[in-house]
XYZ file of C-alpha atoms in Angstrom:
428
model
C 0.000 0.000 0.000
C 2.756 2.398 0.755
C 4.465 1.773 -2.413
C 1.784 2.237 -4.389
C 1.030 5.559 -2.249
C 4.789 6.630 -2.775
C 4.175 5.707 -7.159
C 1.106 7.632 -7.118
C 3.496 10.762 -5.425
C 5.923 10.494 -7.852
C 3.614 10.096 -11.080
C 1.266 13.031 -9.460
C 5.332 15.054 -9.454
C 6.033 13.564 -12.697
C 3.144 14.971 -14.372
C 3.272 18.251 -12.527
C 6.617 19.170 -13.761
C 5.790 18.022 -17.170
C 2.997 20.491 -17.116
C 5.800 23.691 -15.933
C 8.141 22.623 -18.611
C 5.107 22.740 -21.542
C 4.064 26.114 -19.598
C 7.928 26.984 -19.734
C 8.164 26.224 -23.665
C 4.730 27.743 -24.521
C 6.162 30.946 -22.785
C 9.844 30.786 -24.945
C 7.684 30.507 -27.779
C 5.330 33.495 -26.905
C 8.716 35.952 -26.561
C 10.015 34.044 -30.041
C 6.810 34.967 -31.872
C 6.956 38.673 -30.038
C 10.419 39.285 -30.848
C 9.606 38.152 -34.874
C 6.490 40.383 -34.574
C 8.596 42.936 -33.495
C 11.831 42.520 -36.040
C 8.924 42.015 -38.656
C 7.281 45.740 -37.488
C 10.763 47.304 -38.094
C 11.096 45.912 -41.088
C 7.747 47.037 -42.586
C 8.503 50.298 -41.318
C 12.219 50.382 -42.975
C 10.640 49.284 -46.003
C 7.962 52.186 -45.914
C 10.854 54.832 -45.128
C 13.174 53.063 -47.922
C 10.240 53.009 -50.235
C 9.133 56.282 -49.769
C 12.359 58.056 -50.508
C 13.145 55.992 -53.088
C 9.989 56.472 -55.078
C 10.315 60.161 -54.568
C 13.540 61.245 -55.118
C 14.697 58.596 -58.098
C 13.839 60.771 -60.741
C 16.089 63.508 -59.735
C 18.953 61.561 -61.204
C 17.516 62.503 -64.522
C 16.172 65.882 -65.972
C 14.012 66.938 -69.249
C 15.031 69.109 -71.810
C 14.123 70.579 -75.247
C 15.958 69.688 -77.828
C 16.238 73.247 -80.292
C 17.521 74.218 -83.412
C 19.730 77.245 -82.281
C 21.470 79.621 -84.704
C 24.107 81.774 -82.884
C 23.210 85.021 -85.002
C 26.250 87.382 -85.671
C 24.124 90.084 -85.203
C 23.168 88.917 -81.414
C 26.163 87.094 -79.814
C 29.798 88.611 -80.638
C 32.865 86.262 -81.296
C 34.781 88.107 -79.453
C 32.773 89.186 -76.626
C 30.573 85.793 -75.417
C 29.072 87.509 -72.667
C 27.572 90.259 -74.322
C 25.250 88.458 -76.499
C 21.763 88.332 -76.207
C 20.880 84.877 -76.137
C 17.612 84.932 -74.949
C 16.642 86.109 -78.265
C 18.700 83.955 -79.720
C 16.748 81.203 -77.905
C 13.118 83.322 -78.972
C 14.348 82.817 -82.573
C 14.635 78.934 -81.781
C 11.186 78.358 -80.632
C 9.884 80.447 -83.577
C 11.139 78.342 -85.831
C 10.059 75.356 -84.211
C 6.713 77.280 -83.463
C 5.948 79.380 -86.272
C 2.322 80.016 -85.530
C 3.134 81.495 -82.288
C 3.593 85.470 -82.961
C 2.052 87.328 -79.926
C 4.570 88.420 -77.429
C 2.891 87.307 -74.452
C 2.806 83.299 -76.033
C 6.404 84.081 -77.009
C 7.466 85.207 -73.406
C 5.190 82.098 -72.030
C 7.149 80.043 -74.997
C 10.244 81.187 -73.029
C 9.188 80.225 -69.609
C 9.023 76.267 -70.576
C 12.740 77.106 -70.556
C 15.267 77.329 -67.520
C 17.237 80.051 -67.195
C 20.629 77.995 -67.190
C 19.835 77.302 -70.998
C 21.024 80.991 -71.452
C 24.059 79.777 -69.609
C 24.756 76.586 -71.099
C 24.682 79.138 -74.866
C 27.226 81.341 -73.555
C 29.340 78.904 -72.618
C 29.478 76.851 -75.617
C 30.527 80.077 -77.996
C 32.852 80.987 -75.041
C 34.537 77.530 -75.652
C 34.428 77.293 -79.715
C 33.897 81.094 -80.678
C 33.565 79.634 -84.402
C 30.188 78.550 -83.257
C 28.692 82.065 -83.921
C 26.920 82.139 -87.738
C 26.223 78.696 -87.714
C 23.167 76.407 -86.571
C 23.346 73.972 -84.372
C 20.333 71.046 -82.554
C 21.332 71.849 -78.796
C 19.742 70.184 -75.908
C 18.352 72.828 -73.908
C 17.388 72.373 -69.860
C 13.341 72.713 -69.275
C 12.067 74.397 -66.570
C 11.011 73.108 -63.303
C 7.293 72.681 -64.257
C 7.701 71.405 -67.096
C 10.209 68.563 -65.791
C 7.578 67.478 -63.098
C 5.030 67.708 -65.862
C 7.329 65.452 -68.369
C 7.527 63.035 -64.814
C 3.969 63.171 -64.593
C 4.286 64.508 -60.766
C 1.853 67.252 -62.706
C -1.766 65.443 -64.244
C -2.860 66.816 -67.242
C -6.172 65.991 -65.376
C -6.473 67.871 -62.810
C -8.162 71.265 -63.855
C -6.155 73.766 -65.565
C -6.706 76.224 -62.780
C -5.805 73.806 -60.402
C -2.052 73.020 -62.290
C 1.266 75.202 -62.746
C 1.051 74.354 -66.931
C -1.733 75.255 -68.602
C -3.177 73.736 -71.481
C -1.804 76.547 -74.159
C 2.148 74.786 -72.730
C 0.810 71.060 -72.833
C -0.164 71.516 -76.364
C 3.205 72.971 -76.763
C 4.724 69.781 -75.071
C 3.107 67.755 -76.659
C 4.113 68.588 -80.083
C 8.006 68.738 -79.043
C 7.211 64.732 -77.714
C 5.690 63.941 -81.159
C 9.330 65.590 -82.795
C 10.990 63.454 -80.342
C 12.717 67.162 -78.901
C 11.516 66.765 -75.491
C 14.172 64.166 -73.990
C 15.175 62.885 -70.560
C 18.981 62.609 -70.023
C 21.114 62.127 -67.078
C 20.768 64.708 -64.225
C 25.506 64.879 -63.949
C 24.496 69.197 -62.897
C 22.926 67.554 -59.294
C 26.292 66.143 -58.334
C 28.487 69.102 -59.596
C 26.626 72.205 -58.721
C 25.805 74.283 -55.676
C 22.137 75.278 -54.533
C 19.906 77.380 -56.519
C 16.343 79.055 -55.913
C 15.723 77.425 -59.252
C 14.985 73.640 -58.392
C 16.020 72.387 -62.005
C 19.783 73.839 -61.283
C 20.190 72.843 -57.510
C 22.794 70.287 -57.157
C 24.805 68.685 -54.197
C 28.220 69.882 -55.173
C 28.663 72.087 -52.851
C 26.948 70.190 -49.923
C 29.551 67.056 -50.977
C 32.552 69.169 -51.013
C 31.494 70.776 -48.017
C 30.804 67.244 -45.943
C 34.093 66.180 -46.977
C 36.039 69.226 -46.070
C 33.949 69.184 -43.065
C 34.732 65.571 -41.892
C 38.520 65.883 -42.721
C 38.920 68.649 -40.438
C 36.781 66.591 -37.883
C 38.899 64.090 -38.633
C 42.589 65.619 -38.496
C 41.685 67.066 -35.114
C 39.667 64.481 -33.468
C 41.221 60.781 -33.958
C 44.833 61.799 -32.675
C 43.693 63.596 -30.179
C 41.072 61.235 -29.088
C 43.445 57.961 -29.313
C 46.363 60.473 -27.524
C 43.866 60.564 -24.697
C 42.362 57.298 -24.720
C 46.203 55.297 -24.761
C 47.152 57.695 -21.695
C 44.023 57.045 -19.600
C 44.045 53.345 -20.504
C 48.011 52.796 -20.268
C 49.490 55.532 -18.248
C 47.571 57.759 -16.200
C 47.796 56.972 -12.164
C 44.942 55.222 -10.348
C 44.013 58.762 -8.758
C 40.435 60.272 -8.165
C 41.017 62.785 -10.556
C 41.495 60.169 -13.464
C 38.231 58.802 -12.372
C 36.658 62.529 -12.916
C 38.080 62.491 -15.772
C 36.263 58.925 -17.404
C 33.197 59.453 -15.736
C 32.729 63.293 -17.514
C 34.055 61.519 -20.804
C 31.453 58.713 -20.551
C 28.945 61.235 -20.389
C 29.591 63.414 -22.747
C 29.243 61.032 -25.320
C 25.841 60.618 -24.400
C 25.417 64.556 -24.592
C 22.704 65.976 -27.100
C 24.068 67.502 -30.116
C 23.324 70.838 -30.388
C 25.183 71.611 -27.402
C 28.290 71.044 -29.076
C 26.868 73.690 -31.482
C 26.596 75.951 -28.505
C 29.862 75.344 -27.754
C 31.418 75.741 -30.861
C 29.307 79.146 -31.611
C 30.536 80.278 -28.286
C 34.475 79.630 -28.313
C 34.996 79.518 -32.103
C 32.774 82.211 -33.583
C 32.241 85.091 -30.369
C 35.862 84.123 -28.315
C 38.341 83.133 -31.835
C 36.221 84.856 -34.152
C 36.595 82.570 -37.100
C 34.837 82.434 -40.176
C 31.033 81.593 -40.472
C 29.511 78.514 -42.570
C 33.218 77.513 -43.138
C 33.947 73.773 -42.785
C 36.994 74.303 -40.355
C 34.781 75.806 -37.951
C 31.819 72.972 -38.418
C 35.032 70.292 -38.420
C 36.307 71.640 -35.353
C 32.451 71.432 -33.733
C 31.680 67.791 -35.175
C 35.219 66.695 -33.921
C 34.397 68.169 -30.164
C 30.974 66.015 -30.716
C 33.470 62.853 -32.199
C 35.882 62.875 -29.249
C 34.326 61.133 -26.989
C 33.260 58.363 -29.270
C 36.870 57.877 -30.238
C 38.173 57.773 -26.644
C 35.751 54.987 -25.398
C 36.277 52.639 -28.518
C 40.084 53.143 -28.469
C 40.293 52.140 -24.755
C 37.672 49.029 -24.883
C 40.263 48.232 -28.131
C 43.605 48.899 -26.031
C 41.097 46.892 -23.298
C 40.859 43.795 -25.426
C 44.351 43.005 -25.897
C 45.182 40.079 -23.692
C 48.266 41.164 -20.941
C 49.949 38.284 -22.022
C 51.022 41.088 -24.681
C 52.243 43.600 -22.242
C 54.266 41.277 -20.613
C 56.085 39.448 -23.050
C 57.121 42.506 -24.494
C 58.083 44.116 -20.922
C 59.992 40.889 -20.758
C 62.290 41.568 -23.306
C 63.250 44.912 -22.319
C 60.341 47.375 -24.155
C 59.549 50.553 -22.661
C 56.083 51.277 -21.401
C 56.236 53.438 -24.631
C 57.232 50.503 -27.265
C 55.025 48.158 -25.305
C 52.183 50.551 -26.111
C 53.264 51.761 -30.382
C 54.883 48.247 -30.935
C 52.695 46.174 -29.888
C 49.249 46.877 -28.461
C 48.196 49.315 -30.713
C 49.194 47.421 -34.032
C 46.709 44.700 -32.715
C 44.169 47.419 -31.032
C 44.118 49.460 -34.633
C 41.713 47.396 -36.711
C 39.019 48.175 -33.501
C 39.739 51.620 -33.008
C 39.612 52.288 -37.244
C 36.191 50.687 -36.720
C 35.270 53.022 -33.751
C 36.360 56.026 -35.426
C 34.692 55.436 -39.123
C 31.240 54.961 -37.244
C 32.084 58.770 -34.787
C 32.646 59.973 -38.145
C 29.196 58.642 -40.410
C 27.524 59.993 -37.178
C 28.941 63.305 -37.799
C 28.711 63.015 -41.256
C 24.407 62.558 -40.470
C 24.373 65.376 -37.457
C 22.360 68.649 -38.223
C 21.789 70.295 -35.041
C 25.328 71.769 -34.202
C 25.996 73.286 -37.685
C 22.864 75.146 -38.061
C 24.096 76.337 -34.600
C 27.321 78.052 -35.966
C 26.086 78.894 -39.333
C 26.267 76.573 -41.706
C 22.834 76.794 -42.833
C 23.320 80.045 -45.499
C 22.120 80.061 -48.437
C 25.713 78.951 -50.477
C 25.645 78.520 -54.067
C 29.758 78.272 -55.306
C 31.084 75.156 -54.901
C 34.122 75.595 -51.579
C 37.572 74.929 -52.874
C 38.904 75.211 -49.025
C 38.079 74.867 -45.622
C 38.007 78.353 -44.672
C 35.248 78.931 -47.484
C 31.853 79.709 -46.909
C 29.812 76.067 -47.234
C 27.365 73.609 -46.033
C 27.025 70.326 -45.801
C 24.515 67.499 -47.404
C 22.274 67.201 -44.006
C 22.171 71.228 -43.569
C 21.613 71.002 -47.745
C 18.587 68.757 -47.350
C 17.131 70.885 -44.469
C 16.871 73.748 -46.393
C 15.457 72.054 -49.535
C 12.987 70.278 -47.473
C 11.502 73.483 -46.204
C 11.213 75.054 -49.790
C 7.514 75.031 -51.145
C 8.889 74.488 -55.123
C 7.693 70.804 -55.787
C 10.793 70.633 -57.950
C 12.311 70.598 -54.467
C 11.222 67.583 -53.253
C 12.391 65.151 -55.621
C 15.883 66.946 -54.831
C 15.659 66.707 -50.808
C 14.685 62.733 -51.885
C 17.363 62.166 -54.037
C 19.424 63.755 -51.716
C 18.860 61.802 -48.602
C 19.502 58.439 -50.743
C 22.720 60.052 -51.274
C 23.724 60.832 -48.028
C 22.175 56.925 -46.807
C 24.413 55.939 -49.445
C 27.626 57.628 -48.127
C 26.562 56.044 -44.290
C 26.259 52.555 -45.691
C 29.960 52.827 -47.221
C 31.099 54.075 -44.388
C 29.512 51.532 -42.232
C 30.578 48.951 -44.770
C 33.980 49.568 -45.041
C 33.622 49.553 -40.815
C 32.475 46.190 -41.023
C 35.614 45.304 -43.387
C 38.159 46.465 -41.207
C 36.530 44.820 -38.400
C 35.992 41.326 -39.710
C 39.428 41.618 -41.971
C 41.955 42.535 -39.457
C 40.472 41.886 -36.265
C 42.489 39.194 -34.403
C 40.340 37.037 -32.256
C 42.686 35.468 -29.387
């Protein structure tokens, strides 16, 4: 009787514990399926934010124009003077030939508009570069405005009531007849990665905004990765075990967690009101972004010096290095490939900050192209900032176009982070 009391306890235990471990695997299950709900979520909404930039700004890598007869009349542009002649006419005289039915002034003028101002510009500086152009007649690819490219892209219905659009029917009937002559084309967009901002959406570029970034993340970079490594190998290999050192990591900790703009205080108040340096000039937004980078730099360069084993240290103290070889010779040749990895990543984050350059300036309106650091620029974030507030729909497409850009330039960076990391990396 008592055994069979004592197998009925241990079958009644049996079962019991059975039923916690199905409870305990229904529950690992539960956080499984939450965790791929919530990897799933993130990946819709990546997909929406990937998708939605993409399917805006894609077209900016392309542009319309109007393909024109043009005959550089001696009696409008001068040989030897280029940028005296009148080559709006000269551009009138195109469109009348193409349009001869069109005589009243105020079609003409409205004839004109379907052009962008920068095919004046591109005129000039073909007879400025083969003056033997003038007297003859030549089919020249001419840059469209900025309604009429949306309305070649079809961001502008031909539906929608004609009081309701920016081309009215008189210019679609226009269009349409240069798309029947095949003279309404749609070539590469090469002007949005050479030139600087314009009010005009059809000639804004990123030229200036790229130069700028990369003057702007050299300087960041000259200034911030010795001195941040400088600091890190003392505080890691040489400083004392004193209170003050501990001051010191704990304020360097937390100013990497620091917001932003308050770099951009800082750098408005010691660079621009105490040194007086230039404004919007990429030394000044450097120097800023590296203040921001330091930290960064610091903390991965010590967890790097951190994860080489002693063994190391000693075997080279062993045969007779200085604390100073131990460190150059042989820690930091095996801490490198960590602390290039920690620096490229402070630097795409700098590369994708906003806050503390609008702070010191860096937000003008620029439109040359900087050819130094002390020139007046801005950067692709501060760039896309500014088009993003501008009503033009033109605009749009650009501040698209030029976020997949500057994604693009994060992913490389990030990539070639990942490269050093997995390529050099030595894993003891």
């Amino acid at each position: 009787m008592t055994d069979m009391a004592t197998n009925t306890s241990i079958i009644g235990k049996g079962n019991a514990a059975q039923a916690r471990v199905r409870r305990r695997y229904a529950r690992e299950r539960r956080f499984q399926w939450i965790c791929l709900s919530a990897l799933a979520v993130a990946g819709i909404f990546l997909v929406i934010l990937i998708g939605s930039i993409v399917s805006r700004g894609y077209t900016a890598f392309v542009t319309t124009e109007i393909e024109l007869a043009v005959t550089f009349n001696a009696d409008l542009v001068d040989a030897e003077n280029p940028s005296s002649g009148n080559y709006r006419m000269v551009v009138v005289q195109a469109l009348q030939e193409q349009f001869p039915d069109v005589t009243d002034t105020s079609d003409l003028r409205k004839m004109l508009a379907l052009l962008s101002d920068g095919a004046f510009i591109k005129l000039q500086h073909m007879v400025e570069a083969d003056p033997s152009l003038v007297g003859t007649t030549e089919l020249v690819s001419l840059p469209a405005g900025s309604d009429v490219d949306m309305f070649s892209k079809g961001y502008i219905s031909r539906d929608v009531a004609e009081t309701s659009r920016r081309v009215d029917d008189q210019e679609i009937g226009w269009l349409d007849t240069l798309s029947a002559q095949d003279a309404l084309v749609t070539v590469p967009n090469w002007d949005f990665f050479t030139r600087g901002d314009s009010r005009e959406p059809e000639r804004a570029g990123i030229g200036g905004a790229l130069v700028g970034s990369a003057l702007t993340l050299l300087v960041t970079f000259l200034v911030s990765f010795p001195l941040g490594v400088a600091a890190a190998i003392f505080l890691e290999e040489f400083a004392p075990k004193k209170r003050w050192v501990d001051i010191i990591e704990v304020n360097i900790n937390n100013l990497a967690a620091v917001p932003s703009i308050v770099f951009g205080l800082l750098g408005l108040a010691v660079f621009l009101n105490v040194m007086h340096m230039p404004r919007s000039a990429p030394v000044v937004g450097g120097l800023t972004l590296a203040l921001m980078t330091l930290p960064t730099i610091i903390i991965t360069t010590r967890a790097a010096l951190k994860g080489v084993p002693p063994s190391i240290r000693e075997a080279a103290t062993g045969l007779g290095a200085s604390p100073v070889q131990v460190v150059f010779h042989h820690v930091m040749p095996l801490a490198m490939p960590r602390v290039l990895t920690g620096t490229i990543i402070g630097m795409a984050q700098a590369l994708g900050e906003t806050a503390p350059l609008l702070m010191i300036g860096m937000v003008a309106f620029i439109v040359d192209v900087p050819s130094g650091p002390l020139d007046p620029a801005t950067v692709l974030p501060v760039q896309i900032y500014l088009w993003a507030d501008s009503p033009e729909r033109g605009f749009v497409e650009k501040t698209s176009a030029a976020i997949m850009v500057l994604l693009g330039f994060l992913i490389v960076m990030n990539g070639i982070a990942v490269f050093l990391r997995q390529r050099f990396e030595v894993r003891w």
